[in-house]
mmCIF file of C-alpha atoms in Angstrom:
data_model
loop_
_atom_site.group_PDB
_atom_site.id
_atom_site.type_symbol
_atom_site.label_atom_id
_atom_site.label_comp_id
_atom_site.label_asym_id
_atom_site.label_seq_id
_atom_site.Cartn_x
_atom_site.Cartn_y
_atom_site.Cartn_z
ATOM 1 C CA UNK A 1 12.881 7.434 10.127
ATOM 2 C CA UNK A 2 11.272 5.052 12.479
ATOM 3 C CA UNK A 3 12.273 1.376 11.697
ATOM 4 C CA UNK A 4 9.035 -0.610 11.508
ATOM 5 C CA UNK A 5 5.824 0.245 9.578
ATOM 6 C CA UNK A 6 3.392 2.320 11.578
ATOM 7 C CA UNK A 7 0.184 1.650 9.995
ATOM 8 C CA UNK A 8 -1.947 3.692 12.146
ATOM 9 C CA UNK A 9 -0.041 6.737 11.080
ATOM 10 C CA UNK A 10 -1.650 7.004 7.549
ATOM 11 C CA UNK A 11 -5.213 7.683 10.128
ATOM 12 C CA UNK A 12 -3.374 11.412 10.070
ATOM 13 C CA UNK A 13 -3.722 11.912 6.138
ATOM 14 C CA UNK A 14 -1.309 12.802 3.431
ATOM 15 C CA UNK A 15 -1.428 15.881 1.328
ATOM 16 C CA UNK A 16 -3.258 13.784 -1.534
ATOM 17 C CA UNK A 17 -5.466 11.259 1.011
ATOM 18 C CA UNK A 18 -7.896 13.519 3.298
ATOM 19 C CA UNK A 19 -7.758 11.884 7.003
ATOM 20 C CA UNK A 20 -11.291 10.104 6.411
ATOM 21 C CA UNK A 21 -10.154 8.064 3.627
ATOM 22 C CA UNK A 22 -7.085 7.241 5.005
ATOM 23 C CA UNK A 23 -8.632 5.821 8.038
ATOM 24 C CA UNK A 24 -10.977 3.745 5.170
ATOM 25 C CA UNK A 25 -7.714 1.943 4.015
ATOM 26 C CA UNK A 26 -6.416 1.584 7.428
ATOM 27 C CA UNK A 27 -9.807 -0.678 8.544
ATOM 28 C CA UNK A 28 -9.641 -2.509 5.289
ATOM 29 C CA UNK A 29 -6.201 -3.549 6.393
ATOM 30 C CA UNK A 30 -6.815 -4.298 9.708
ATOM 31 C CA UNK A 31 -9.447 -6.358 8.927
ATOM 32 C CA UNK A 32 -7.125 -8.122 6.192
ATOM 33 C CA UNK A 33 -4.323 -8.380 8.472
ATOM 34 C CA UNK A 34 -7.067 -9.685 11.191
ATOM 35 C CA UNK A 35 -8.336 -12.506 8.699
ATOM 36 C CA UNK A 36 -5.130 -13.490 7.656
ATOM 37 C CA UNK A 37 -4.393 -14.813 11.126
ATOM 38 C CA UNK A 38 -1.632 -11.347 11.577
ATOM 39 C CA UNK A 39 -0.805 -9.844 14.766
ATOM 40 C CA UNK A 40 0.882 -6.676 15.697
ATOM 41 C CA UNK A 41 4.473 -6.353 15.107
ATOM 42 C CA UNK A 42 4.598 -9.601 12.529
ATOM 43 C CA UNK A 43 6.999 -9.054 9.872
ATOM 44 C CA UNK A 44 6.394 -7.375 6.537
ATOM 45 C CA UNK A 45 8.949 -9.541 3.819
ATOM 46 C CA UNK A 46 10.045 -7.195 1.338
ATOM 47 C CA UNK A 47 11.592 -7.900 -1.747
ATOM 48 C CA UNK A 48 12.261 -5.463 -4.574
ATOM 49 C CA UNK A 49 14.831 -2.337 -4.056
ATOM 50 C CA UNK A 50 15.569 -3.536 -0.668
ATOM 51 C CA UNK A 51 15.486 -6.706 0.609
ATOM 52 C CA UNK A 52 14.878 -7.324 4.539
ATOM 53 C CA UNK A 53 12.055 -7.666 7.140
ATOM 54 C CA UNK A 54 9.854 -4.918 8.671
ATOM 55 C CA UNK A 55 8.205 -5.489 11.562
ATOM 56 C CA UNK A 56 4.578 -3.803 11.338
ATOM 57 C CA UNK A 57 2.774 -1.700 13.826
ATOM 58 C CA UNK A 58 -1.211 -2.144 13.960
ATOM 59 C CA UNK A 59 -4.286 -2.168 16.023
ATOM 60 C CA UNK A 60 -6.565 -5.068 15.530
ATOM 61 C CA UNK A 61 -9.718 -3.889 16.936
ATOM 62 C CA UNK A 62 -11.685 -6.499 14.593
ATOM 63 C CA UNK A 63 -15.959 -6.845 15.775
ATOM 64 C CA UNK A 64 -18.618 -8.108 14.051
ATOM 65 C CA UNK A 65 -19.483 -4.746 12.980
ATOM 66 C CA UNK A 66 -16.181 -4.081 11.047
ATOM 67 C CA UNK A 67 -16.383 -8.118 9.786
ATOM 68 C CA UNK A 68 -20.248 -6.843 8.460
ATOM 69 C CA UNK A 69 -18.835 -3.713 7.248
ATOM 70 C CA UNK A 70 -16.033 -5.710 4.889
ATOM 71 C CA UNK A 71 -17.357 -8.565 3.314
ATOM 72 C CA UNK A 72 -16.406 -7.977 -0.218
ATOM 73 C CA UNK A 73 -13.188 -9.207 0.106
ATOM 74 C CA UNK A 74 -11.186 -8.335 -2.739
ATOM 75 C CA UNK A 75 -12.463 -4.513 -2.102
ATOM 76 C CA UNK A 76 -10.915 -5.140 1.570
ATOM 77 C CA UNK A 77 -7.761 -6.888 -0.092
ATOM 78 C CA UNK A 78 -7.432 -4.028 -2.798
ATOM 79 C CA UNK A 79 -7.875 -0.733 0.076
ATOM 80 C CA UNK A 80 -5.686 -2.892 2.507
ATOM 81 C CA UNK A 81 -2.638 -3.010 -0.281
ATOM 82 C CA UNK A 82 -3.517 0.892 -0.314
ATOM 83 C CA UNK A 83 -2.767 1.595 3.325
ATOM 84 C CA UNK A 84 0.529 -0.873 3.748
ATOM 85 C CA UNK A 85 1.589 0.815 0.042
ATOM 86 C CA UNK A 86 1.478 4.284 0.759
ATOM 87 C CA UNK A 87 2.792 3.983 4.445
ATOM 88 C CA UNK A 88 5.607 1.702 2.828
ATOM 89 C CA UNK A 89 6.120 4.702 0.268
ATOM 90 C CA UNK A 90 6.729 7.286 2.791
ATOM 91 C CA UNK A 91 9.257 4.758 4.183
ATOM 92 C CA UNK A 92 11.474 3.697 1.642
ATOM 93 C CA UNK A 93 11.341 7.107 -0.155
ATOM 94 C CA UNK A 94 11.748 10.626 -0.210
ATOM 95 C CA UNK A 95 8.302 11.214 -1.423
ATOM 96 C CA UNK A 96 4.418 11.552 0.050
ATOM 97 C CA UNK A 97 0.897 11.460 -1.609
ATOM 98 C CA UNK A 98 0.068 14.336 -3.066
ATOM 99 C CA UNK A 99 -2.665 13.142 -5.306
ATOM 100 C CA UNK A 100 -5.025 10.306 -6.829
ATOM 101 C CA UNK A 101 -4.277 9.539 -10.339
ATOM 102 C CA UNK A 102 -7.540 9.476 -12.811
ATOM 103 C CA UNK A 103 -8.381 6.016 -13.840
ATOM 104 C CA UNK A 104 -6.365 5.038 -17.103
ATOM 105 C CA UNK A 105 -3.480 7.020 -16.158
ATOM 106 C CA UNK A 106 -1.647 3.624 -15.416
ATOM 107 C CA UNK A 107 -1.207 4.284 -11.858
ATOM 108 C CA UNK A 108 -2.916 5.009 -8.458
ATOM 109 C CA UNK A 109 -0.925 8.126 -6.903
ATOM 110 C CA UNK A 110 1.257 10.699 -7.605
ATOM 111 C CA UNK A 111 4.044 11.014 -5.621
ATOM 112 C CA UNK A 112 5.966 14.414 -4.315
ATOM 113 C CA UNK A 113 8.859 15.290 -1.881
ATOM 114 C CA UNK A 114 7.514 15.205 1.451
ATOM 115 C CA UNK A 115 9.029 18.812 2.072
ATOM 116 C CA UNK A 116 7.636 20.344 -1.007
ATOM 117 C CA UNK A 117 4.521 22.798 -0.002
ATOM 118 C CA UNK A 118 4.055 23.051 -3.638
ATOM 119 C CA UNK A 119 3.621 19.521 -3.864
ATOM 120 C CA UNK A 120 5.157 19.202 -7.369
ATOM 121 C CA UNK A 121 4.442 15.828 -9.204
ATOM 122 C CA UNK A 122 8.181 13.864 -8.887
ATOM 123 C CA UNK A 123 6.915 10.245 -9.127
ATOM 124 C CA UNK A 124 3.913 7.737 -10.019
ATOM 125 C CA UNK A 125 2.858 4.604 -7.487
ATOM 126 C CA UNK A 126 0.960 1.758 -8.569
ATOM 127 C CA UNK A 127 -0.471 -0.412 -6.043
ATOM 128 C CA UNK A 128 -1.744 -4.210 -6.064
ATOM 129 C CA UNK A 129 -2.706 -6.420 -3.329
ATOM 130 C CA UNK A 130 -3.645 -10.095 -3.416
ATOM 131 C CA UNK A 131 -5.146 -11.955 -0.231
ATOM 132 C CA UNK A 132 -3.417 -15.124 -1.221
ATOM 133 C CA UNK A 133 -1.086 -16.063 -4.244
ATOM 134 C CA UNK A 134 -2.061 -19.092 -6.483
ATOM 135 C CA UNK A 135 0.187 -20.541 -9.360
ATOM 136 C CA UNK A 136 -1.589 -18.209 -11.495
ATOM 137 C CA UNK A 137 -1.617 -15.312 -8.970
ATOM 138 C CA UNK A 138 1.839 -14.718 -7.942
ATOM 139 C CA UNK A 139 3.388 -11.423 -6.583
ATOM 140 C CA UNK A 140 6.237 -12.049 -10.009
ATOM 141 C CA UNK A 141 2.930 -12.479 -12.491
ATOM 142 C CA UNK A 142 1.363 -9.190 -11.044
ATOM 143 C CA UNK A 143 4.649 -6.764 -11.313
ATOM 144 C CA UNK A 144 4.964 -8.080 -14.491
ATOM 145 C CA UNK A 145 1.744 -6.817 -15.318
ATOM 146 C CA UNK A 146 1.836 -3.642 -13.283
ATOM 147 C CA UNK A 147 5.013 -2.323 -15.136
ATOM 148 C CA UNK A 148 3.288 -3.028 -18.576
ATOM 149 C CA UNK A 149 -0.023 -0.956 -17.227
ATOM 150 C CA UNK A 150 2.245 1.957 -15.688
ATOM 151 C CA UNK A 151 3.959 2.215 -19.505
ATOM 152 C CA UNK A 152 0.892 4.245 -20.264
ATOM 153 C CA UNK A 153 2.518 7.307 -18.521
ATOM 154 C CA UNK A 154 5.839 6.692 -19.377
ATOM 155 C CA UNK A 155 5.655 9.968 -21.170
ATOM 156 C CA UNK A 156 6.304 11.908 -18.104
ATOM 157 C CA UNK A 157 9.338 10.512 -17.730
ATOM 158 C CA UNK A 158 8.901 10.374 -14.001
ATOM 159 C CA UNK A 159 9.958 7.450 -12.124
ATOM 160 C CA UNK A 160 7.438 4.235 -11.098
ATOM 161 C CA UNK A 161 7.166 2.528 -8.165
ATOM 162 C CA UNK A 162 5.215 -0.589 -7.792
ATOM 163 C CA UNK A 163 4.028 -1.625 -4.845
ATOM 164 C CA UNK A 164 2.213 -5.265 -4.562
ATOM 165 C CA UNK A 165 1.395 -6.972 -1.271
ATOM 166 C CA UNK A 166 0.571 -10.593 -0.498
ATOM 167 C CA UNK A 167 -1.892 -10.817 2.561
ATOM 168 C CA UNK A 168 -1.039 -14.266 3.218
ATOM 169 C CA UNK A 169 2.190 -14.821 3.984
ATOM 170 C CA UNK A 170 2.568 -10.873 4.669
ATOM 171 C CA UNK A 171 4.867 -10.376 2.124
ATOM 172 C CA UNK A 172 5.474 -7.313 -0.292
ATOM 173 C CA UNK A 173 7.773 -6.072 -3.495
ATOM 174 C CA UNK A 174 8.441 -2.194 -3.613
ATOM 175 C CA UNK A 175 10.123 -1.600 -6.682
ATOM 176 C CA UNK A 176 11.008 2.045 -8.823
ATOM 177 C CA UNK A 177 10.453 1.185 -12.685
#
């Protein structure tokens, strides 16, 4: 396992995230990372299961073009949390995407052993990103709310892990439910 975050490697797809759409979350965070005044290697602060700082691997190729291309910025802020989430996934667990959830399942992805060429469903991820936290916006105020929305599968009795990210101050919780 490599010990920093390497962004660009979710460009290569996951069994559940074809190449193409992949490389749609990766320029949404690049350009997030760009905006927020990031540079490569910064440090990712992440609280939740494990506690310590990741230093992050990205290219900032940021134009006009891509700046045209992402001006709704909570759809940037929401597909960057994507990317960081799912590459973070892969890193702190056993498991890869294997699939999108359908909306009102409670979460985004389904989760399976990376090894697993059946790609059996082992665990749910639920994924939130905010640009910058306000009093009424904080990381703590969203997993509270995330864990309540991921009840809504509980019934599988599969694990949750909620990921939320915080552009700002590039900070993240990673937490299993």
């Amino acid at each position: 396992m490599k010990d920093y975050l390497d962004l660009p490697s979710i460009k290569e797809g996951m069994p559940g995230m074809h190449r193409d759409l992949a490389s749609h979350y990766y320029s949404a965070c690049m350009t997030t990372l760009h905006r927020s005044g990031h540079k490569d290697w910064d440090f990712l602060h992440l609280d939740g299961n494990s506690k310590r700082d990741i230093p992050i691997h990205w290219d900032d190729y940021f134009d006009d073009e891509i700046d045209r291309s992402w001006k709704e910025i909570n759809y940037c802020t929401d597909h960057a949390a994507v990317c960081i989430s799912c590459v973070l996934a892969v890193h702190e667990t056993d498991y890869t995407i294997i699939e999108r959830s359908c909306k009102g399942d409670g979460f985004d992805y389904w989760m399976g052993y990376k090894d697993d060429i059946l790609f059996n469903r082992v665990a749910r991820l639920e994924i939130s990103g905010i640009l910058k936290e306000a009093t009424t916006n904080t990381i703590e105020k969203r997993l509270n709310i995330k864990k309540k929305q991921t009840e809504q599968s509980d019934s599988s009795c599969l694990p949750a892990y909620i990921s939320i990210i915080e552009f700002s101050k590039l900070k993240a919780i990673f937490v299993e439910k």
